mmCIF file of C-alpha atoms and ligand atoms in Angstrom:
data_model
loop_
_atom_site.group_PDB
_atom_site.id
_atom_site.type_symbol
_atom_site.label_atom_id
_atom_site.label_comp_id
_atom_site.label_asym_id
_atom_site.label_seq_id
_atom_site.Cartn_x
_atom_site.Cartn_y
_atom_site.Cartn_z
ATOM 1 C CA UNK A 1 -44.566 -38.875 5.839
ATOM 2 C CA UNK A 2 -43.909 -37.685 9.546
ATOM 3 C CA UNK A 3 -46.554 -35.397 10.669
ATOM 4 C CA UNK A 4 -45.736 -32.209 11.614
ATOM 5 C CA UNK A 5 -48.004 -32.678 14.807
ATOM 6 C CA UNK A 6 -45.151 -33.998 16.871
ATOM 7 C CA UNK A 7 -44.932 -33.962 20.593
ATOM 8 C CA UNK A 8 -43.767 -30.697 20.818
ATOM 9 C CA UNK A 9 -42.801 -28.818 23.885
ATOM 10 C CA UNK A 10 -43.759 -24.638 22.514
ATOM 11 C CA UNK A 11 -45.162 -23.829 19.391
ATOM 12 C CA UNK A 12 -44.589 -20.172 17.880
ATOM 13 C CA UNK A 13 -47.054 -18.956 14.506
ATOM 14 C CA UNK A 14 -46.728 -15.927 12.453
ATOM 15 C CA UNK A 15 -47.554 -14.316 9.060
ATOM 16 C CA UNK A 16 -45.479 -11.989 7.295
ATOM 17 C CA UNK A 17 -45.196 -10.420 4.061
ATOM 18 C CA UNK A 18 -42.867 -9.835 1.340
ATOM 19 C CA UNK A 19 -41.816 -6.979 0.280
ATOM 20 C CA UNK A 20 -40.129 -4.579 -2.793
ATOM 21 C CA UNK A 21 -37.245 -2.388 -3.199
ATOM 22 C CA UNK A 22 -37.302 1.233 -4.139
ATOM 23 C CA UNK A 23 -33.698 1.739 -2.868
ATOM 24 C CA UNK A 24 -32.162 -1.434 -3.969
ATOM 25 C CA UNK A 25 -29.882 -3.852 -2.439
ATOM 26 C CA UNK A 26 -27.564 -5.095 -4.885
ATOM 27 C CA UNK A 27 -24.076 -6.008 -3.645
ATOM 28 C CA UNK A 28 -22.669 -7.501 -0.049
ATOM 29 C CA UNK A 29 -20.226 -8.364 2.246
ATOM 30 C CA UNK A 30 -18.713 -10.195 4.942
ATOM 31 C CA UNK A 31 -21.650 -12.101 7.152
ATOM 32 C CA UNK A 32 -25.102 -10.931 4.837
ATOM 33 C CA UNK A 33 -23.679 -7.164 5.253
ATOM 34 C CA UNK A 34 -24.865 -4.373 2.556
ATOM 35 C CA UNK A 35 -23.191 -3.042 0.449
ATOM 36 C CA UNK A 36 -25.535 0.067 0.618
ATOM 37 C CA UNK A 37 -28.539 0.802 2.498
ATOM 38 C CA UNK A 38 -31.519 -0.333 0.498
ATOM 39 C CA UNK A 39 -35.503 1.287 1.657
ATOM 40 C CA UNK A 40 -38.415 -1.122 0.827
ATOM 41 C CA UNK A 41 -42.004 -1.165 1.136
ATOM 42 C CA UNK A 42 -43.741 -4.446 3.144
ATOM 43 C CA UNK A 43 -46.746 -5.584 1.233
ATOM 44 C CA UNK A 44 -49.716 -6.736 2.257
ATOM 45 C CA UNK A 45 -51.645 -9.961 0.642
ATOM 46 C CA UNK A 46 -48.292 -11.651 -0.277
ATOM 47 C CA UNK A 47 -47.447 -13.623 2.731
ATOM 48 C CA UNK A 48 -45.884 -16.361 4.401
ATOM 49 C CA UNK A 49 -47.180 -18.459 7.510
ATOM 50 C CA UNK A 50 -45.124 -20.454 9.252
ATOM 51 C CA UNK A 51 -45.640 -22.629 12.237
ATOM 52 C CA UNK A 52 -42.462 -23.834 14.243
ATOM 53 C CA UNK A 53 -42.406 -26.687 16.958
ATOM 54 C CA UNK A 54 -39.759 -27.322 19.177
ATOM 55 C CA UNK A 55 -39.055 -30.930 19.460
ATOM 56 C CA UNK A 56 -36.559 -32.458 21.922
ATOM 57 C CA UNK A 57 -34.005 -33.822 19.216
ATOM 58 C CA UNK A 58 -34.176 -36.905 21.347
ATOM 59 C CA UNK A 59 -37.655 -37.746 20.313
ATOM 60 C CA UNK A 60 -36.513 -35.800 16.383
ATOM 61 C CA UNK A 61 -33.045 -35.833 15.598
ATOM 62 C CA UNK A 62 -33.101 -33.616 12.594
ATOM 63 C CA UNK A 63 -35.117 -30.830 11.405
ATOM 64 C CA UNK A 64 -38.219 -31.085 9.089
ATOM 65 C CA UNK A 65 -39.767 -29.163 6.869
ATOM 66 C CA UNK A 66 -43.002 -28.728 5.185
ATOM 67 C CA UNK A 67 -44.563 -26.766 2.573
ATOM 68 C CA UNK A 68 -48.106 -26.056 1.308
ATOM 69 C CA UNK A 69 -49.177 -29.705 3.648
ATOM 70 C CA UNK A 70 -46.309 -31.945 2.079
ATOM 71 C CA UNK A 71 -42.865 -32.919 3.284
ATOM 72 C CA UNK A 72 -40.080 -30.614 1.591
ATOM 73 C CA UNK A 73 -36.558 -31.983 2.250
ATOM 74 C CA UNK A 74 -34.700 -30.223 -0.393
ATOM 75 C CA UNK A 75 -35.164 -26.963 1.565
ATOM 76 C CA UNK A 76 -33.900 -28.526 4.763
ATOM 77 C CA UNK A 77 -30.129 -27.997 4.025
ATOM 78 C CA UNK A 78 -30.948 -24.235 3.395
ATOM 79 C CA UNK A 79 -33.174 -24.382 6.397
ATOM 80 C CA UNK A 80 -29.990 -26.460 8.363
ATOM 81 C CA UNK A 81 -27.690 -23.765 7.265
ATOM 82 C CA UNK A 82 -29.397 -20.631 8.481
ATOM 83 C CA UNK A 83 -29.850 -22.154 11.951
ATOM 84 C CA UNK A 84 -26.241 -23.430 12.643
ATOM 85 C CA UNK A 85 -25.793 -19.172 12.001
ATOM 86 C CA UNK A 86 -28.171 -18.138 14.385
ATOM 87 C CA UNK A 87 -27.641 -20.832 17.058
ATOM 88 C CA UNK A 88 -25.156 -17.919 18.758
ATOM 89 C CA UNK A 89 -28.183 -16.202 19.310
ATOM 90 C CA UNK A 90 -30.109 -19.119 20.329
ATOM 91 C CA UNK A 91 -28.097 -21.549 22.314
ATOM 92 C CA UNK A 92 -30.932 -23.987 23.382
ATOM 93 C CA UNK A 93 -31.245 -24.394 19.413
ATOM 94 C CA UNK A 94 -28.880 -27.488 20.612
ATOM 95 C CA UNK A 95 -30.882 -29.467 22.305
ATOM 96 C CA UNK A 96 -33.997 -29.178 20.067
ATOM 97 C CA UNK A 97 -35.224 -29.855 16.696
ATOM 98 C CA UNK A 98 -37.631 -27.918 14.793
ATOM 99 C CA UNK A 99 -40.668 -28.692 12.773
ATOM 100 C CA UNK A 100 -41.320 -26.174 10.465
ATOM 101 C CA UNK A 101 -44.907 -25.494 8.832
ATOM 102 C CA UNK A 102 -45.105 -22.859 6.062
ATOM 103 C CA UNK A 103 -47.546 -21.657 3.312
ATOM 104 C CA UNK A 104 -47.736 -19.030 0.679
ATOM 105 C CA UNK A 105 -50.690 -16.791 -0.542
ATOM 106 C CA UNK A 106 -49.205 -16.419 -3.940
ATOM 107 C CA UNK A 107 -48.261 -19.244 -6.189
ATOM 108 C CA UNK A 108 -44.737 -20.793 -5.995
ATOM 109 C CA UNK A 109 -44.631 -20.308 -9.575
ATOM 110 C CA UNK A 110 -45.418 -16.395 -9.998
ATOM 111 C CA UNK A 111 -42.186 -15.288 -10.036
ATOM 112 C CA UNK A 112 -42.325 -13.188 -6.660
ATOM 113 C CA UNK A 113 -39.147 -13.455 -4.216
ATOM 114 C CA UNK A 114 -40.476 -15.730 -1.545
ATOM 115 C CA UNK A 115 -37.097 -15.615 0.814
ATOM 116 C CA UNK A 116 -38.107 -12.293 1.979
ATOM 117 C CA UNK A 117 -41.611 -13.452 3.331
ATOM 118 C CA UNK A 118 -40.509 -17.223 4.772
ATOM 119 C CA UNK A 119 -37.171 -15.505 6.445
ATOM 120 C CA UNK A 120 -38.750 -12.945 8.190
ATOM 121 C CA UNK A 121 -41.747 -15.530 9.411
ATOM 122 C CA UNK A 122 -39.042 -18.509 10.479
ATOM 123 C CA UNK A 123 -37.122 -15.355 12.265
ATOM 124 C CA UNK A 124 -40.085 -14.594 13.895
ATOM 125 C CA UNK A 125 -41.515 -17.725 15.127
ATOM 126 C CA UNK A 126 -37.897 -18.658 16.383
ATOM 127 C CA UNK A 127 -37.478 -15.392 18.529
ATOM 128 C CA UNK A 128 -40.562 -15.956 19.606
ATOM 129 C CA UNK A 129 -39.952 -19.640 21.091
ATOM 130 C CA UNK A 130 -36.546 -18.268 22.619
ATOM 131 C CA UNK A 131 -38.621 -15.451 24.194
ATOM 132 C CA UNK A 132 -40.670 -17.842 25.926
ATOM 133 C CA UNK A 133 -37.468 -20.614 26.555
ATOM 134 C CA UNK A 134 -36.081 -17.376 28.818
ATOM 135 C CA UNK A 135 -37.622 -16.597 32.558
ATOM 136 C CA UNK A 136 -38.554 -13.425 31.846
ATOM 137 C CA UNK A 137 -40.229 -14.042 28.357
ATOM 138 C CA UNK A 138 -40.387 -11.847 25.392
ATOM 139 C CA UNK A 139 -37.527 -8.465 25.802
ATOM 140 C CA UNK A 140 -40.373 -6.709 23.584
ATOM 141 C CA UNK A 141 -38.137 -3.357 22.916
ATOM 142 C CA UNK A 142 -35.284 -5.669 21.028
ATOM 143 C CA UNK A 143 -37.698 -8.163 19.881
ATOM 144 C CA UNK A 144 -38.076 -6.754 16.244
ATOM 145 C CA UNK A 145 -34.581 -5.469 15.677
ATOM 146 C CA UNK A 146 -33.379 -8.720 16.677
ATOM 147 C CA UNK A 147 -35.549 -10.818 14.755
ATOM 148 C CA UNK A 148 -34.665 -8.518 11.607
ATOM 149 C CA UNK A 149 -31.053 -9.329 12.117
ATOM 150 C CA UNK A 150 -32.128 -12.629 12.044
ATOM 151 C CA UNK A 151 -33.835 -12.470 9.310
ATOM 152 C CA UNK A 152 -31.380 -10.914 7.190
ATOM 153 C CA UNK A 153 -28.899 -14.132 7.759
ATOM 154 C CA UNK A 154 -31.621 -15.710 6.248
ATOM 155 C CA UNK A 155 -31.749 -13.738 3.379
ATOM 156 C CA UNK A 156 -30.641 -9.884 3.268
ATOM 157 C CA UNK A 157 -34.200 -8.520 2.208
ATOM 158 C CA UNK A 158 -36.169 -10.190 4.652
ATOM 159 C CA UNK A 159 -34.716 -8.119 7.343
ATOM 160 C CA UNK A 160 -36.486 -5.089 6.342
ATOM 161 C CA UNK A 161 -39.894 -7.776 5.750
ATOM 162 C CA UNK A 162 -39.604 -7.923 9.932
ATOM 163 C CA UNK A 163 -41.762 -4.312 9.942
ATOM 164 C CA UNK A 164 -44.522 -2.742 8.548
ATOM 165 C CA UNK A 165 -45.127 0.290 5.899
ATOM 166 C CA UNK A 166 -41.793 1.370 4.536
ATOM 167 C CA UNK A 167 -38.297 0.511 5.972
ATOM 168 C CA UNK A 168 -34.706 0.839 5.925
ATOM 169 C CA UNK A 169 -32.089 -1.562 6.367
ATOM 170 C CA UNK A 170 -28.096 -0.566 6.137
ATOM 171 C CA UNK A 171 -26.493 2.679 7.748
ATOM 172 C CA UNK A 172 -27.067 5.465 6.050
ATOM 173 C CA UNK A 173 -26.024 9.297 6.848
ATOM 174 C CA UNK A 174 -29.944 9.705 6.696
ATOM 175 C CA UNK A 175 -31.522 7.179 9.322
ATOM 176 C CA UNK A 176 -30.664 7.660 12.486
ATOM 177 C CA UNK A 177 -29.919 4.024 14.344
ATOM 178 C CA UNK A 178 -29.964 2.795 11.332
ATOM 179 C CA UNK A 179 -27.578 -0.192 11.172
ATOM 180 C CA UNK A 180 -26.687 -2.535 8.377
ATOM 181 C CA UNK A 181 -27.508 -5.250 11.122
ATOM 182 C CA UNK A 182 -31.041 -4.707 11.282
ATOM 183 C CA UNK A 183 -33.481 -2.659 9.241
ATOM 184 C CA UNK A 184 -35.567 0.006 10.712
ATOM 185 C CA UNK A 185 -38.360 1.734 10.666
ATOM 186 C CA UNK A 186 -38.557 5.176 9.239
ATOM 187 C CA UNK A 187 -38.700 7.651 12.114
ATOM 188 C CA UNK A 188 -40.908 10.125 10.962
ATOM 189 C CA UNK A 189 -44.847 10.266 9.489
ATOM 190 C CA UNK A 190 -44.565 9.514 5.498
ATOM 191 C CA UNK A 191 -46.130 12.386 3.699
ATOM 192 C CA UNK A 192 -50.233 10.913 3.409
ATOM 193 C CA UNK A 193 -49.937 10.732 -0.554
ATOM 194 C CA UNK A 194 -47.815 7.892 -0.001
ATOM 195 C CA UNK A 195 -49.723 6.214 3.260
ATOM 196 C CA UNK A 196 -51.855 4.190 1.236
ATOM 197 C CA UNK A 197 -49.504 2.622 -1.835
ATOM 198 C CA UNK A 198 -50.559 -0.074 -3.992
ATOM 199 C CA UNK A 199 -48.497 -2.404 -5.689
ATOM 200 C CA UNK A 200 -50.431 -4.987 -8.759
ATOM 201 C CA UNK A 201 -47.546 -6.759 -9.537
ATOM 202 C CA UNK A 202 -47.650 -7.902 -13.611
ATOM 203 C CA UNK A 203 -46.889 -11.186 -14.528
ATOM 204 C CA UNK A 204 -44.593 -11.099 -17.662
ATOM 205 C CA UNK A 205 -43.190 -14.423 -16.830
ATOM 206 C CA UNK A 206 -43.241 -17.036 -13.809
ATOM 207 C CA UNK A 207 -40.278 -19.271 -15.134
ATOM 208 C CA UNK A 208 -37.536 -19.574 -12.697
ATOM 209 C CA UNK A 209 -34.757 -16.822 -12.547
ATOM 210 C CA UNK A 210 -31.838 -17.446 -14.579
ATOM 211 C CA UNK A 211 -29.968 -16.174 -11.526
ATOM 212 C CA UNK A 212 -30.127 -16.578 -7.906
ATOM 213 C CA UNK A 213 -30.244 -12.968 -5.958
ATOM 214 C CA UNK A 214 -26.862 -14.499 -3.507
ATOM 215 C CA UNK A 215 -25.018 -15.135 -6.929
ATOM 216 C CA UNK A 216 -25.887 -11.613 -8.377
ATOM 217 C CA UNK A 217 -25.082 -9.756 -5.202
ATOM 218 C CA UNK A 218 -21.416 -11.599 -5.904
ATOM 219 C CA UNK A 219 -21.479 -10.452 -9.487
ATOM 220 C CA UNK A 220 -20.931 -6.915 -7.940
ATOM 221 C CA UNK A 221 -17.527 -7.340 -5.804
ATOM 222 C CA UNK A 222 -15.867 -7.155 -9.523
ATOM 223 C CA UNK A 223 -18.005 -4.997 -11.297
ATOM 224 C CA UNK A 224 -16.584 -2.094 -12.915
ATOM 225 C CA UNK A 225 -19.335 0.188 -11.801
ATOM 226 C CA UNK A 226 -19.780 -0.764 -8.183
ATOM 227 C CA UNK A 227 -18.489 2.529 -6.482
ATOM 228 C CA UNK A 228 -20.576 4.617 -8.528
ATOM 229 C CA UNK A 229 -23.749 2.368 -7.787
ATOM 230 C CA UNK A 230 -23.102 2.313 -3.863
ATOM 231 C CA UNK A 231 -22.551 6.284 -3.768
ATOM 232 C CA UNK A 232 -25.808 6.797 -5.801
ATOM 233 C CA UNK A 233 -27.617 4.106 -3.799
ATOM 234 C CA UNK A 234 -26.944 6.734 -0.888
ATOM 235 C CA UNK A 235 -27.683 9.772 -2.795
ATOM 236 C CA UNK A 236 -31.246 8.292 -4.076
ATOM 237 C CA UNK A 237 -32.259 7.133 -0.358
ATOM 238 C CA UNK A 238 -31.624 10.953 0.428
ATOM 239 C CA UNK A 239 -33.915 12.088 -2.311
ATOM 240 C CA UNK A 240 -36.288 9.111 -1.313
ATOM 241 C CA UNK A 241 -36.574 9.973 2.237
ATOM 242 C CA UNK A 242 -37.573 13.948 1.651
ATOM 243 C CA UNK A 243 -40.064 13.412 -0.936
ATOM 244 C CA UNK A 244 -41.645 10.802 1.893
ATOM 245 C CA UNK A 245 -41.448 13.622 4.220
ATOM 246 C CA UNK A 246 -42.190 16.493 1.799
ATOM 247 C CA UNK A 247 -44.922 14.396 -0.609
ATOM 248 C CA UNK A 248 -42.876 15.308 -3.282
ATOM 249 C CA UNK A 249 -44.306 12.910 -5.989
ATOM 250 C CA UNK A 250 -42.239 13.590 -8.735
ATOM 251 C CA UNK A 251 -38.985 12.800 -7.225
ATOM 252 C CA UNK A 252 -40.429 9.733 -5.601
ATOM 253 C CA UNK A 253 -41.220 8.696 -9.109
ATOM 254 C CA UNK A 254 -37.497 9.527 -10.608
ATOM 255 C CA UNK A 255 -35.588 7.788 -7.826
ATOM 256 C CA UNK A 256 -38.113 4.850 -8.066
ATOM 257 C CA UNK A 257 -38.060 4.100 -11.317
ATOM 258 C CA UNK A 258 -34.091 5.199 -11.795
ATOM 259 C CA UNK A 259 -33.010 2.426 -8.783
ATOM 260 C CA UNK A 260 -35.478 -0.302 -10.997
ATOM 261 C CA UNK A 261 -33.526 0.621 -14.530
ATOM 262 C CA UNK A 262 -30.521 0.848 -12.436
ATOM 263 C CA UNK A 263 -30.525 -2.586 -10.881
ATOM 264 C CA UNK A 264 -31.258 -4.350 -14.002
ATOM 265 C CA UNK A 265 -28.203 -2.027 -15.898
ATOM 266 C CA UNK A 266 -26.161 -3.208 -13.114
ATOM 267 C CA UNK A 267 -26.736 -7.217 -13.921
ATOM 268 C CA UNK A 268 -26.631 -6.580 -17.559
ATOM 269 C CA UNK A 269 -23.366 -4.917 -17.171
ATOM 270 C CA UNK A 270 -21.787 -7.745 -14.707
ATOM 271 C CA UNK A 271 -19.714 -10.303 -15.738
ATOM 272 C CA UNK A 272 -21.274 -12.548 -17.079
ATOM 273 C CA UNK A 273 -23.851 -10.721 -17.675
ATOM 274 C CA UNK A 274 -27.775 -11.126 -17.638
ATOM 275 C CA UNK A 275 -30.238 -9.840 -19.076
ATOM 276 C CA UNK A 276 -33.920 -10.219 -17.029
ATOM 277 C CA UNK A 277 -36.502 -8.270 -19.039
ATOM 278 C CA UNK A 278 -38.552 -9.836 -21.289
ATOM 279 C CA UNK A 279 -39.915 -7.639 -24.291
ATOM 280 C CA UNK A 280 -43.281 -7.726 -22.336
ATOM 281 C CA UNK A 281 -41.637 -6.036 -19.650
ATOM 282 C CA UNK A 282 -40.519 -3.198 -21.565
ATOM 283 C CA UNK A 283 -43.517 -2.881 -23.546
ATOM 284 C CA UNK A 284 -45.511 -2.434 -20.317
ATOM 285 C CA UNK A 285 -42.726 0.138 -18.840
ATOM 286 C CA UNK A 286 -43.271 2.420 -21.686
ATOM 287 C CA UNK A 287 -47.031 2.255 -21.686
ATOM 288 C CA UNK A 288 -46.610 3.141 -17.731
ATOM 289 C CA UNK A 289 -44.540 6.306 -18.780
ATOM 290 C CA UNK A 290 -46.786 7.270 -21.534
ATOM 291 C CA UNK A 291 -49.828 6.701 -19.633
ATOM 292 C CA UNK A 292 -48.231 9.032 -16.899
ATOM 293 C CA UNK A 293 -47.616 11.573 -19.242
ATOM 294 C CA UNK A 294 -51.030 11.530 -21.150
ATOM 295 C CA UNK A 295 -52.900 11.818 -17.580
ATOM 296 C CA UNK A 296 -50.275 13.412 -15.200
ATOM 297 C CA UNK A 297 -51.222 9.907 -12.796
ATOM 298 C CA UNK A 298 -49.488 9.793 -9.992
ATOM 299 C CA UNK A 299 -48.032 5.849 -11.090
ATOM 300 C CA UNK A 300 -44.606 4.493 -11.374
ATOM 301 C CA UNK A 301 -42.734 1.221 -11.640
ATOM 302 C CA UNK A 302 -40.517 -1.214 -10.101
ATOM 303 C CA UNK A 303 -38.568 -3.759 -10.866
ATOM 304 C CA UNK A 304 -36.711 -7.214 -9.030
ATOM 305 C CA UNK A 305 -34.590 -9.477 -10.520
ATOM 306 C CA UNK A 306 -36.802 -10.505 -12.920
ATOM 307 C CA UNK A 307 -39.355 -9.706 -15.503
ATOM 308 C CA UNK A 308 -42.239 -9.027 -13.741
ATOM 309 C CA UNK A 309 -43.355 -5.226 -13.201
ATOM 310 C CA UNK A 310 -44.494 -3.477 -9.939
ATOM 311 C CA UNK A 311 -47.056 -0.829 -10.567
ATOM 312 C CA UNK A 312 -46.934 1.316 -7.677
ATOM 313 C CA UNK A 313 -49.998 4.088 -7.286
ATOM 314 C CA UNK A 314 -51.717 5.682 -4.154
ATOM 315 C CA UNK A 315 -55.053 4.084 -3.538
ATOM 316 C CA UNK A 316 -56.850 7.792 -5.091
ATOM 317 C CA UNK A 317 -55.885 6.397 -8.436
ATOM 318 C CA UNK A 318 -57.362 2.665 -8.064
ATOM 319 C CA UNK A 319 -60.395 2.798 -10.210
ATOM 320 C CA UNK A 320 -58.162 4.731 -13.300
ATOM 321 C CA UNK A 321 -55.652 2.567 -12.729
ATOM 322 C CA UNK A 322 -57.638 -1.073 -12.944
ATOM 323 C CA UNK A 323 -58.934 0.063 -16.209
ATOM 324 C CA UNK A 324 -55.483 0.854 -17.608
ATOM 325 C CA UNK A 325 -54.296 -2.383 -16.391
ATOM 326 C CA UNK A 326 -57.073 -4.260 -17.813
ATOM 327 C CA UNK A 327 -57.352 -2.209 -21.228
ATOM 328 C CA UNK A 328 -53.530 -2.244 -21.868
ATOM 329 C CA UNK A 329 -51.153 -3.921 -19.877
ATOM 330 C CA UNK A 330 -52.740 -7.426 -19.532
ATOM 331 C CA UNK A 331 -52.250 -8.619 -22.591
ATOM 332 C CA UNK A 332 -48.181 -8.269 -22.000
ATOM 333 C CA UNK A 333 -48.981 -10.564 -19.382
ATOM 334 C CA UNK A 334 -48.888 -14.122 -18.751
ATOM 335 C CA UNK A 335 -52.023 -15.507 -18.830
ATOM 336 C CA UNK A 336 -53.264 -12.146 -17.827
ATOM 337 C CA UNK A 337 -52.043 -12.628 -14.562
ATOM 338 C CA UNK A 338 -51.345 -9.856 -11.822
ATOM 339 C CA UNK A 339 -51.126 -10.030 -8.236
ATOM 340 C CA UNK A 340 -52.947 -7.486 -6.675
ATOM 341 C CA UNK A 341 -50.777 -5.821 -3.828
ATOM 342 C CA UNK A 342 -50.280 -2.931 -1.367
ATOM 343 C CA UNK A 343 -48.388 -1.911 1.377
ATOM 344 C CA UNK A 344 -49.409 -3.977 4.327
ATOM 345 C CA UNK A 345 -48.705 -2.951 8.448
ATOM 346 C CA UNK A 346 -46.179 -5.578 9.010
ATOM 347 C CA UNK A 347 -46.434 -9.509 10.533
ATOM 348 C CA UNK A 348 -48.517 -10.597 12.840
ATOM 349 C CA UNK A 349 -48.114 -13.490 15.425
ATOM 350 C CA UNK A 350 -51.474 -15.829 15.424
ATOM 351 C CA UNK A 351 -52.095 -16.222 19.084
HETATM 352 C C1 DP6 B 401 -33.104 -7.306 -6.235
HETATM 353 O O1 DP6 B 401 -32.410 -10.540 -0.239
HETATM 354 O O2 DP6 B 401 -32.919 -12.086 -2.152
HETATM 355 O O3 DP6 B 401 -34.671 -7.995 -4.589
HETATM 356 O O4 DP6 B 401 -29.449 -11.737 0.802
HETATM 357 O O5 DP6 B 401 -28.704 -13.244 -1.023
HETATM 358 O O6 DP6 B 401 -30.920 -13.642 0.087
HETATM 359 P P1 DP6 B 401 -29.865 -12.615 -0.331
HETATM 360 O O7 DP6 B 401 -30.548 -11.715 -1.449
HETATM 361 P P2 DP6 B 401 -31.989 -11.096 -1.534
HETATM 362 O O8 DP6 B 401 -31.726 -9.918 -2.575
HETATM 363 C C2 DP6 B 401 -32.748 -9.067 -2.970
HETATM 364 C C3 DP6 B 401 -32.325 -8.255 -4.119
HETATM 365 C C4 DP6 B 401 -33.397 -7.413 -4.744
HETATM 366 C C5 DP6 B 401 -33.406 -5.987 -4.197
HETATM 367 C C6 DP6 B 401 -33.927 -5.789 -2.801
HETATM 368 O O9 DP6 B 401 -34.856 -6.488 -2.360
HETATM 369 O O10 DP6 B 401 -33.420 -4.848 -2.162
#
C-alpha cells in the first residue's frame, strides 16, 4: 500500500455532515439539476473527514483514495469522474494528483446516505487548496456557494450538506437567490421551536439499497405522476418555510411526514417499481403517530430511500422521547440500533 503521506505540496482538511430531506429531491436533469427545490436539515454527529494532498502527478500519476486507514480503489473511478467535472472550475487540477483521506463516524453498514457527507467534505477541501493555489487566497463571500455547486456534481444532496442548520437548494418562488446551482441558506431566523431539532435515526435494516438514489432520480423522467410531484414539492416548501418562520408545528409535521410517504409512493409507483419499507418501518411509523396523538408530542418522521426512520423532535422533548424509543420502538430495530442525531452548525475546516 502507498501511504497517503506523500510529498505533497498543500494539504486542505475538513469535516462535514450529512444531512436529511424534509422537502425531497426526487427527480433531475441535465448536469445534477433539480427537478424541484428540495429543503434539508445538516446533522450533526454523522460526519465525514477528509484530508486531500496535492501531489505533482509527476511524482503520482493517478489519484488515490483511502478509507477508514486502507487503500479503496473501487471508489477511485467515482472519485476520477467527479473531478474531470469540476476541473473547469479548477484548472491546475491538471497538473496535480490528489490523495484523498476520508473517515466516517457512523458505520458503513448503517444504512445512512454517506455521498452527502464525503461530497460536501472532498468539495470543501478542494476549494480550499484552489483558494490557496490563487494569489489572493480564499474569495471568502463565494467560497460556500461555490463549493456547494461543487458538491452537488458530486452528488445532488451534498450541496445543501456545504451549510449549517436548515437549507435550500433549487429555485424556488420562495428563496430569494436561491438557485438550483447551489443551495442556500435560509434567510431569515427559524422560529426557536425548531432551533434545536433532533434526529435518532432507527435502524430497521443496514443491508444495501436495492436501488441507487442516481437510478431512482431517472425512474422519475417517465413517471406518470411527475408533474404533480414537482408542483407539490413547491407548494410543501411554501408551507415548510412559514411554519419555520411562524413555529407553526403542526404544519411542519404534515408537510414532513407527507414529503417522507410521498417519496417512497413515488418509487413504489415508478417503473419498475420498489418497494423500501420493511414491516419494521411501518410498525414504528404508526407507533410515532399514535404516540403523537396519545401525548400531543411535538415528534414526527422522515424517511430516505430506505427503511430506516428519522425521528425528528425539538430537544424539550428528549427525556420523553428516549423512553419511547427505548420502551417501544427498539425492538423494530436491528439489533436495537439507532443513531443518535441532531441538527449540527455546518463543516468545519481543521486548521
Ligand atoms: C431521497 O443526492 O443521493 O435522499 O444526486 O444522484 O447523488 P444523486 O442523489 P442523492 O439523492 C438524495 C435523494 C433523497 C432525498 C434528498 O436528500 O433530498
Amino acid at each position: 500500500m502507498n501511504s497517503p503521506e506523500k510529498e505533497f505540496l498543500v494539504k486542505s482538511e475538513w469535516v462535514s455532515a450529512s444531512n436529511i430531506a424534509l422537502v425531497k429531491y426526487w427527480g433531475k436533469h441535465g448536469n445534477q439539476l433539480p427537478a424541484n427545490s428540495s429543503l434539508s436539515m445538516t446533522l450533526k454527529n454523522s460526519v465525514t473527514r477528509t484530508i486531500v494532498r496535492l501531489v505533482d502527478s509527476k511524482i503520482q500519476p493517478k489519484t488515490q483514495f483511502f478509507f477508514e486507514g486502507l487503500a479503496a480503489p473501487d471508489f477511485e473511478p467515482k472519485i476520477e469522474t467527479f473531478l474531470s467535472q469540476i476541473i473547469r472550475f479548477f484548472p491546475f487540477l491538471k497538473n496535480y494528483s490528489l490523495v484523498i483521506e476520508s473517515w466516517n463516524t457512523f458505520p458503513h453498514s448503517a444504512g445512512i446516505a454517506s455521498s452527502a457527507s464525503a461530497m460536501s467534505a472532498l468539495a470543501l477541501c478542494v476549494s480550499s487548496i484552489s483558494g490557496e493555489m490563487q494569489p489572493g487566497g480564499d474569495n471568502s463571500k463565494i467560497f460556500s456557494r461555490r463549493a456547494s455547486e461543487i458538491a452537488r456534481l458530486g452528488s445532488g444532496s451534498a450541496s445543501r450538506s456545504v451549510f449549517g442548520g436548515f437549507s435550500v437548494w433549487g429555485k424556488t418562488s420562495f428563496v430569494a437567490g436561491s438557485s438550483d446551482e447551489w443551495a442556500v441558506p435560509l434567510d431569515f431566523n427559524v422560529n426557536p421551536v425548531f432551533s434545536e431539532m433532533q434526529d435518532s435515526i432507527l435502524i430497521v435494516s443496514s443491508a444495501k439499497k436495492k436501488i441507487s438514489s442516481t437510478a431512482g432520480h431517472h425512474l422519475m423522467n417517465a413517471h406518470p405522476y411527475a408533474e404533480q410531484r414537482y408542483r407539490l414539492a413547491e407548494k410543501n416548501m411554501g408551507l415548510i418555510l412559514n411554519a419555520l418562520k411562524s413555529g407553526n408545528v403542526a404544519d411542519f409535521i404534515r408537510v414532513t411526514e407527507n414529503e417522507a410517504l410521498g417519496l417512497h409512493s413515488l418509487m413504489m409507483s415508478s417503473d419498475p417499481g420498489f418497494m423500501l419499507m420493511e414491516p419494521g418501518t411501518l410498525q414504528i411509523i404508526n407507533k410515532i403517530r399514535d404516540y403523537r396523538e396519545r401525548t400531543g408530542a411535538f415528534l414526527c418522521f422522515t424517511l430516505d430511500a430506505g427503511p430506516n426512520v428519522h425521528l425528528l423532535y425539538p430537544a424539550s422533548e428528549k427525556e420523553n422521547v428516549k423512553d419511547f424509543i427505548n420502551g417501544e420502538l427498539l425492538e423494530h430495530c436491528e439489533r436495537g440500533k439507532v443513531l443518535w442525531d441532531e441538527m449540527g452548525s455546518g463543516p468545519v475546516r481543521i486548521a
